[in-house]
Each structure stands twice: as C-alpha cells, then as structure tokens.
PDB file of C-alpha atoms in Angstrom:
ATOM      1  CA  MET A   1       0.136   0.053   0.407  1.00 61.00           C
ATOM      2  CA  ASN A   2       1.193   3.280  -0.494  1.00 64.00           C
ATOM      3  CA  ARG A   3       1.914   6.177   1.412  1.00 68.00           C
ATOM      4  CA  ARG A   4       0.650   8.764  -0.833  1.00 64.00           C
ATOM      5  CA  LYS A   5      -2.513  11.581   0.722  1.00 63.00           C
ATOM      6  CA  ALA A   6      -5.044  10.544  -1.184  1.00 61.00           C
ATOM      7  CA  GLY A   7      -6.688   7.615  -3.527  1.00 65.00           C
ATOM      8  CA  GLU A   8      -5.141   4.841  -1.643  1.00 70.00           C
ATOM      9  CA  ASP A   9      -7.204   2.409  -2.753  1.00 70.00           C
ATOM     10  CA  PHE A  10      -7.193   3.522  -6.490  1.00 70.00           C
ATOM     11  CA  TYR A  11      -3.404   3.005  -7.015  1.00 72.00           C
ATOM     12  CA  PHE A  12      -3.113   0.151  -4.978  1.00 76.00           C
ATOM     13  CA  LEU A  13      -5.719  -1.886  -7.036  1.00 74.00           C
ATOM     14  CA  HIS A  14      -4.564   0.230  -9.959  1.00 71.00           C
ATOM     15  CA  LYS A  15      -1.083  -2.024  -8.843  1.00 76.00           C
ATOM     16  CA  VAL A  16      -3.094  -5.605  -7.633  1.00 76.00           C
ATOM     17  CA  VAL A  17      -4.745  -6.161 -11.052  1.00 74.00           C
ATOM     18  CA  PRO A  18      -2.918  -6.690 -14.344  1.00 73.00           C
ATOM     19  CA  LEU A  19      -1.249  -9.134 -11.641  1.00 76.00           C
ATOM     20  CA  GLY A  20      -4.498 -11.081 -12.276  1.00 73.00           C
ATOM     21  CA  ASN A  21      -5.400 -14.527  -9.609  1.00 75.00           C
ATOM     22  CA  HIS A  22      -8.185 -12.157  -8.461  1.00 70.00           C
ATOM     23  CA  TYR A  23     -12.023 -12.822  -7.723  1.00 71.00           C
ATOM     24  CA  VAL A  24     -15.085 -11.474  -7.073  1.00 70.00           C
ATOM     25  CA  ILE A  25     -16.891 -11.626  -3.730  1.00 73.00           C
ATOM     26  CA  ASN A  26     -20.160 -10.572  -4.501  1.00 68.00           C
ATOM     27  CA  GLU A  27     -21.987 -12.216  -0.730  1.00 74.00           C
ATOM     28  CA  THR A  28     -19.656  -9.140   1.229  1.00 77.00           C
ATOM     29  CA  VAL A  29     -20.406  -5.897   2.078  1.00 76.00           C
ATOM     30  CA  VAL A  30     -18.233  -2.980   2.334  1.00 76.00           C
ATOM     31  CA  TYR A  31     -19.663  -0.208   3.635  1.00 74.00           C
ATOM     32  CA  PRO A  32     -17.417   3.145   2.898  1.00 68.00           C
ATOM     33  CA  SER A  33     -16.766   6.117   5.468  1.00 68.00           C
ATOM     34  CA  SER A  34     -19.222   8.771   3.965  1.00 65.00           C
ATOM     35  CA  ARG A  35     -16.483  11.716   6.077  1.00 68.00           C
ATOM     36  CA  LEU A  36     -15.236  14.608   4.228  1.00 72.00           C
ATOM     37  CA  SER A  37     -11.718  15.479   3.897  1.00 67.00           C
ATOM     38  CA  ALA A  38     -10.084  18.740   3.223  1.00 69.00           C
ATOM     39  CA  ARG A  39      -6.620  17.067   3.601  1.00 69.00           C
ATOM     40  CA  VAL A  40      -6.411  15.100  -0.107  1.00 67.00           C
ATOM     41  CA  PRO A  41      -6.182  16.780  -3.056  1.00 66.00           C
ATOM     42  CA  PHE A  42      -8.314  14.542  -4.831  1.00 66.00           C
ATOM     43  CA  GLY A  43     -11.304  11.602  -3.834  1.00 67.00           C
ATOM     44  CA  THR A  44     -13.585   9.962  -2.438  1.00 68.00           C
ATOM     45  CA  GLY A  45     -13.465  13.165   0.809  1.00 70.00           C
ATOM     46  CA  LYS A  46     -13.058  15.638  -1.288  1.00 71.00           C
ATOM     47  CA  ALA A  47     -15.648  14.990  -4.386  1.00 70.00           C
ATOM     48  CA  GLN A  48     -18.310  14.594  -1.230  1.00 72.00           C
ATOM     49  CA  GLN A  49     -17.110  18.230  -0.230  1.00 74.00           C
ATOM     50  CA  GLU A  50     -17.344  19.600  -3.549  1.00 73.00           C
ATOM     51  CA  TRP A  51     -21.444  17.802  -3.950  1.00 70.00           C
ATOM     52  CA  LEU A  52     -22.124  19.091  -0.068  1.00 76.00           C
ATOM     53  CA  ASN A  53     -20.604  23.211  -2.690  1.00 77.00           C
ATOM     54  CA  ASP A  54     -21.964  22.626  -5.235  1.00 70.00           C
ATOM     55  CA  GLU A  55     -25.309  20.913  -5.758  1.00 67.00           C
ATOM     56  CA  GLU A  56     -25.692  21.217  -9.213  1.00 67.00           C
ATOM     57  CA  SER A  57     -22.199  18.539 -10.002  1.00 62.00           C
ATOM     58  CA  ARG A  58     -24.649  16.114  -7.333  1.00 66.00           C
ATOM     59  CA  LYS A  59     -26.172  15.505 -11.235  1.00 76.00           C
ATOM     60  CA  GLN A  60     -23.691  15.852 -13.374  1.00 81.00           C
ATOM     61  CA  ALA A  61     -22.416  12.382 -15.286  1.00 85.00           C
ATOM     62  CA  TYR A  62     -20.222  11.687 -18.216  1.00 89.00           C
ATOM     63  CA  HIS A  63     -21.144  11.615 -21.426  1.00 91.00           C
ATOM     64  CA  PRO A  64     -21.945   8.019 -22.032  1.00 89.00           C
ATOM     65  CA  ALA A  65     -20.349   9.008 -25.759  1.00 91.00           C
ATOM     66  CA  ILE A  66     -16.624   8.747 -24.098  1.00 93.00           C
ATOM     67  CA  PHE A  67     -17.425   5.343 -22.878  1.00 90.00           C
ATOM     68  CA  ASP A  68     -18.654   5.058 -26.831  1.00 90.00           C
ATOM     69  CA  ASP A  69     -15.413   5.645 -28.028  1.00 93.00           C
ATOM     70  CA  LEU A  70     -13.915   3.716 -25.456  1.00 92.00           C
ATOM     71  CA  LYS A  71     -15.318   0.752 -27.177  1.00 91.00           C
ATOM     72  CA  VAL A  72     -14.346   1.219 -30.436  1.00 89.00           C
ATOM     73  CA  PHE A  73     -10.638   1.537 -29.665  1.00 91.00           C
ATOM     74  CA  ILE A  74     -10.196  -2.245 -27.062  1.00 92.00           C
ATOM     75  CA  GLN A  75     -12.573  -3.596 -29.940  1.00 90.00           C
ATOM     76  CA  TYR A  76      -9.335  -2.402 -32.050  1.00 89.00           C
ATOM     77  CA  VAL A  77      -6.838  -4.096 -29.749  1.00 91.00           C
ATOM     78  CA  PRO A  78      -6.642  -7.120 -32.882  1.00 92.00           C
ATOM     79  CA  MET A  79      -5.585  -5.431 -36.108  1.00 88.00           C
ATOM     80  CA  PHE A  80      -2.923  -3.540 -33.785  1.00 89.00           C
ATOM     81  CA  TYR A  81      -1.575  -6.331 -32.919  1.00 89.00           C
ATOM     82  CA  GLU A  82      -2.115  -7.320 -37.212  1.00 86.00           C
ATOM     83  CA  THR A  83      -0.781  -3.722 -38.304  1.00 77.00           C
ATOM     84  CA  SER A  84       2.293  -3.461 -39.676  1.00 73.00           C
ATOM     85  CA  HIS A  85       2.256   0.422 -41.268  1.00 69.00           C
ATOM     86  CA  PHE A  86       1.382   1.903 -38.639  1.00 63.00           C
ATOM     87  CA  ASP A  87       0.872   5.644 -39.167  1.00 64.00           C
ATOM     88  CA  GLU A  88      -0.689   4.854 -42.914  1.00 60.00           C
ATOM     89  CA  GLU A  89      -3.385   1.934 -41.143  1.00 58.00           C
ATOM     90  CA  LEU A  90      -4.248   4.350 -38.356  1.00 64.00           C
ATOM     91  CA  SER A  91      -4.807   7.312 -40.206  1.00 66.00           C
ATOM     92  CA  SER A  92      -6.780   5.522 -42.693  1.00 65.00           C
ATOM     93  CA  LEU A  93      -9.280   4.447 -39.238  1.00 71.00           C
ATOM     94  CA  ARG A  94     -12.322   5.625 -39.141  1.00 78.00           C
ATOM     95  CA  LEU A  95     -11.160   6.658 -35.057  1.00 83.00           C
ATOM     96  CA  PRO A  96     -13.738   8.968 -33.603  1.00 89.00           C
ATOM     97  CA  GLU A  97     -12.028  12.500 -32.719  1.00 90.00           C
ATOM     98  CA  ALA A  98     -12.032  12.547 -29.022  1.00 93.00           C
ATOM     99  CA  LEU A  99     -10.245   9.585 -29.768  1.00 91.00           C
ATOM    100  CA  ARG A 100      -7.581  10.166 -32.546  1.00 89.00           C
ATOM    101  CA  THR A 101      -6.151  13.648 -31.098  1.00 90.00           C
ATOM    102  CA  PHE A 102      -5.746  11.884 -27.769  1.00 93.00           C
ATOM    103  CA  LEU A 103      -3.602   9.159 -28.806  1.00 90.00           C
ATOM    104  CA  ILE A 104      -1.480  11.536 -31.048  1.00 88.00           C
ATOM    105  CA  LYS A 105      -1.072  13.063 -27.607  1.00 92.00           C
ATOM    106  CA  GLN A 106      -0.548   9.891 -25.475  1.00 91.00           C
ATOM    107  CA  ARG A 107       1.540   9.242 -28.823  1.00 91.00           C
ATOM    108  CA  PHE A 108       0.895   5.957 -29.821  1.00 90.00           C
ATOM    109  CA  VAL A 109       1.881   4.756 -32.872  1.00 87.00           C
ATOM    110  CA  ASP A 110       5.515   5.113 -31.020  1.00 88.00           C
ATOM    111  CA  LYS A 111       3.816   3.438 -28.321  1.00 91.00           C
ATOM    112  CA  LEU A 112       1.582   0.772 -30.511  1.00 90.00           C
ATOM    113  CA  GLN A 113       6.073  -0.091 -32.991  1.00 89.00           C
ATOM    114  CA  GLU A 114       7.380  -0.848 -29.420  1.00 91.00           C
ATOM    115  CA  MET A 115       4.752  -2.843 -27.408  1.00 92.00           C
ATOM    116  CA  LYS A 116       4.266  -4.676 -30.674  1.00 91.00           C
ATOM    117  CA  ALA A 117       8.700  -4.966 -30.754  1.00 90.00           C
ATOM    118  CA  ASN A 118       8.447  -6.621 -27.829  1.00 91.00           C
ATOM    119  CA  SER A 119       5.662  -9.182 -28.785  1.00 90.00           C
ATOM    120  CA  SER A 120       6.311 -12.687 -30.150  1.00 91.00           C
ATOM    121  CA  SER A 121       2.303 -13.128 -29.740  1.00 93.00           C
ATOM    122  CA  PHE A 122      -1.164 -11.438 -29.269  1.00 94.00           C
ATOM    123  CA  LYS A 123      -1.773 -13.344 -25.937  1.00 92.00           C
ATOM    124  CA  THR A 124       2.075 -10.750 -24.972  1.00 92.00           C
ATOM    125  CA  PHE A 125       0.963  -7.827 -27.480  1.00 93.00           C
ATOM    126  CA  LYS A 126      -2.142  -7.283 -25.961  1.00 93.00           C
ATOM    127  CA  LYS A 127      -1.202  -7.600 -22.025  1.00 90.00           C
ATOM    128  CA  ARG A 128       1.257  -5.215 -23.042  1.00 92.00           C
ATOM    129  CA  PHE A 129      -1.199  -2.920 -24.428  1.00 92.00           C
ATOM    130  CA  PHE A 130      -3.906  -2.899 -20.869  1.00 91.00           C
ATOM    131  CA  LEU A 131      -0.712  -2.242 -19.336  1.00 89.00           C
ATOM    132  CA  TRP A 132      -0.337   0.444 -20.874  1.00 91.00           C
ATOM    133  CA  PHE A 133      -3.629   1.092 -21.480  1.00 92.00           C
ATOM    134  CA  ASP A 134      -4.211   0.942 -17.915  1.00 87.00           C
ATOM    135  CA  GLY A 135      -7.150   1.883 -15.393  1.00 83.00           C
ATOM    136  CA  PHE A 136      -4.623   5.515 -14.845  1.00 83.00           C
ATOM    137  CA  LYS A 137      -4.553   5.885 -18.679  1.00 91.00           C
ATOM    138  CA  ALA A 138      -8.533   5.144 -19.478  1.00 92.00           C
ATOM    139  CA  LEU A 139      -9.285   8.436 -16.790  1.00 89.00           C
ATOM    140  CA  LYS A 140      -6.639  10.857 -18.305  1.00 91.00           C
ATOM    141  CA  PHE A 141      -9.210   9.666 -22.053  1.00 94.00           C
ATOM    142  CA  VAL A 142     -12.412  10.036 -20.290  1.00 94.00           C
ATOM    143  CA  HIS A 143     -11.330  13.719 -19.237  1.00 93.00           C
ATOM    144  CA  TYR A 144      -9.787  14.999 -21.865  1.00 95.00           C
ATOM    145  CA  CYS A 145     -13.338  13.646 -23.735  1.00 94.00           C
ATOM    146  CA  LYS A 146     -14.967  15.890 -20.840  1.00 93.00           C
ATOM    147  CA  ASP A 147     -12.245  18.888 -21.142  1.00 93.00           C
ATOM    148  CA  HIS A 148     -12.709  19.112 -24.653  1.00 95.00           C
ATOM    149  CA  TYR A 149     -15.544  17.096 -26.743  1.00 94.00           C
ATOM    150  CA  TYR A 150     -18.711  15.880 -24.792  1.00 93.00           C
ATOM    151  CA  GLU A 151     -20.012  17.940 -21.595  1.00 90.00           C
ATOM    152  CA  GLN A 152     -21.475  15.897 -18.891  1.00 89.00           C
ATOM    153  CA  GLN A 153     -25.307  15.266 -19.129  1.00 86.00           C
ATOM    154  CA  GLU A 154     -28.239  15.299 -16.582  1.00 86.00           C
ATOM    155  CA  LEU A 155     -27.086  12.263 -14.463  1.00 82.00           C
ATOM    156  CA  ASN A 156     -30.571  10.482 -14.626  1.00 82.00           C
ATOM    157  CA  PHE A 157     -30.561  10.760 -18.920  1.00 84.00           C
ATOM    158  CA  ALA A 158     -26.954   9.188 -19.309  1.00 85.00           C
ATOM    159  CA  SER A 159     -28.282   6.462 -16.680  1.00 84.00           C
ATOM    160  CA  GLN A 160     -30.674   5.323 -18.423  1.00 85.00           C
ATOM    161  CA  GLN A 161     -28.916   6.433 -22.157  1.00 83.00           C
ATOM    162  CA  LEU A 162     -27.090   3.357 -20.772  1.00 82.00           C
ATOM    163  CA  LEU A 163     -29.611   1.208 -19.546  1.00 82.00           C
ATOM    164  CA  GLU A 164     -31.351   1.351 -22.926  1.00 83.00           C
ATOM    165  CA  LYS A 165     -28.260   0.760 -24.790  1.00 82.00           C
ATOM    166  CA  LEU A 166     -27.525  -1.996 -23.020  1.00 77.00           C
ATOM    167  CA  GLY A 167     -31.308  -3.992 -23.344  1.00 79.00           C
ATOM    168  CA  LEU A 168     -32.291  -3.245 -20.255  1.00 79.00           C
ATOM    169  CA  GLU A 169     -35.151  -2.192 -19.241  1.00 76.00           C
ATOM    170  CA  SER A 170     -35.594   1.783 -18.213  1.00 76.00           C
ATOM    171  CA  ALA A 171     -35.515   2.278 -14.527  1.00 77.00           C
ATOM    172  CA  ALA A 172     -39.338   5.024 -13.405  1.00 76.00           C
ATOM    173  CA  SER A 173     -36.614   6.618 -10.604  1.00 80.00           C
ATOM    174  CA  ILE A 174     -33.608   7.627  -9.131  1.00 80.00           C
ATOM    175  CA  THR A 175     -33.694   4.602  -6.281  1.00 84.00           C
ATOM    176  CA  GLU A 176     -34.823   2.154  -9.380  1.00 84.00           C
ATOM    177  CA  LEU A 177     -31.607   3.090 -11.583  1.00 84.00           C
ATOM    178  CA  LEU A 178     -29.085   2.421  -8.230  1.00 84.00           C
ATOM    179  CA  GLN A 179     -31.337  -1.375  -8.131  1.00 84.00           C
ATOM    180  CA  ALA A 180     -30.677  -1.609 -11.757  1.00 84.00           C
ATOM    181  CA  TYR A 181     -26.788  -0.566 -11.354  1.00 82.00           C
ATOM    182  CA  ARG A 182     -26.715  -3.212  -8.479  1.00 83.00           C
ATOM    183  CA  ARG A 183     -27.694  -5.401 -10.279  1.00 82.00           C
ATOM    184  CA  LEU A 184     -25.947  -5.143 -13.396  1.00 80.00           C
ATOM    185  CA  ASP A 185     -22.773  -5.145 -11.187  1.00 77.00           C
ATOM    186  CA  LYS A 186     -23.092  -8.477 -10.195  1.00 75.00           C
ATOM    187  CA  SER A 187     -24.219 -10.298 -12.748  1.00 75.00           C
ATOM    188  CA  ARG A 188     -21.647  -8.657 -15.575  1.00 63.00           C
ATOM    189  CA  TYR A 189     -18.232  -8.036 -13.656  1.00 52.00           C
ATOM    190  CA  PRO A 190     -15.828  -6.804 -16.738  1.00 50.00           C
ATOM    191  CA  ILE A 191     -12.094  -6.183 -14.895  1.00 42.00           C
ATOM    192  CA  ASN A 192     -10.609  -9.966 -16.133  1.00 41.00           C
ATOM    193  CA  LEU A 193     -11.422  -9.366 -19.931  1.00 40.00           C
ATOM    194  CA  MET A 194      -9.335  -7.293 -20.225  1.00 40.00           C
ATOM    195  CA  LEU A 195      -6.359  -8.668 -18.843  1.00 39.00           C
ATOM    196  CA  THR A 196      -6.501 -12.262 -19.615  1.00 38.00           C
TER     197      THR A 196
END
C-alpha cells in the first residue's frame, strides 16, 4: 500500500489487478465512510465536499459517448497487433475525433511500435497493451473527452441511456436506477476481460 495523501485504494488496485488471480466477492458488503476530507487533493472525501458545496455537480455524469469511443478503441486491439504500417493504417481508421486527438497526444503510434517489437504473440501484445492503456490512461481519456469534446449530462438521463444501450428496461426513479446498476454490477464483472 502506498503512502500518498489520496487515492490509496485506486493506486493499490492499479498495482494488484495486472498481477491476476483476483476474484469477485458478491456476498460481502463494504460500507465506506462518508466523512468529508479537506486534507487530500482528490478522492472520495474531496468529492463529497465539492458535492456539498455545489448541488448541481451531484446531478452530472460523464457523457455516454465517451464510453462508446472507448469501446471502439478496445475493439481495435486485435487489428493493432496485425498492423505493420502504423502511420498509414491508423490514419485510415475511422476513429472518433476525440479518440484520435487523444492518441496523438499520447504518442500512440510510438507506443504501438514498441509493444509490437516486444511481443512474440497476440497474448503478450494484449497484456502489454493493457499495461500501457491501464486505469490511469482510461481515466485520462475520460477527462480529456469531458474537457474538450463531450459536455457532462444530467445523471438520470445518462444512466437511462446506458441501460437502453445494454438492452435493459429503463427505471422510473433514481432508486430503481441504482438498484438496476447494482444488479448489473453483480451479474457482469468486466475487469478480467481485458487482462486474460
């Protein structure tokens, strides 16, 4: 466990998940403390203080299109492994503009060449790819999209949109939305999909 002033849980999980051999435990319930915190630069305690200070921020969510773009990127991973002429082939892809500009800023072509040069199989490449495009990088992408391309949406609206995209029945109230997402979280645990 690191000794940073905030995000200890995030940093810890960021180190543990790539090691594998982790499991889902749905029978245990953890009740996080709801205390506020002014000592940390980010994290739950700071977010709760911001929510108390600004009621509107509690009603906002990331635009679902951000995650559509992220899905496009993940679906291209096998093609990235097959690519030999990186610059030409990547420029010919129909990547969403937000994704394309983010990848340019991240020097993705250079990283891709490095991954390919050090991978003897798709399995190795995929592991290297997701060590590079990890939780931090995904979060950077989400924030980049929010800041430059997609305005936040009203929480209830964005949540309903996602349920519809998943082919699930929409919920009538915020409580039903929360219950629907809790059921979804227990039934589909995606963390191993990228790493195995």
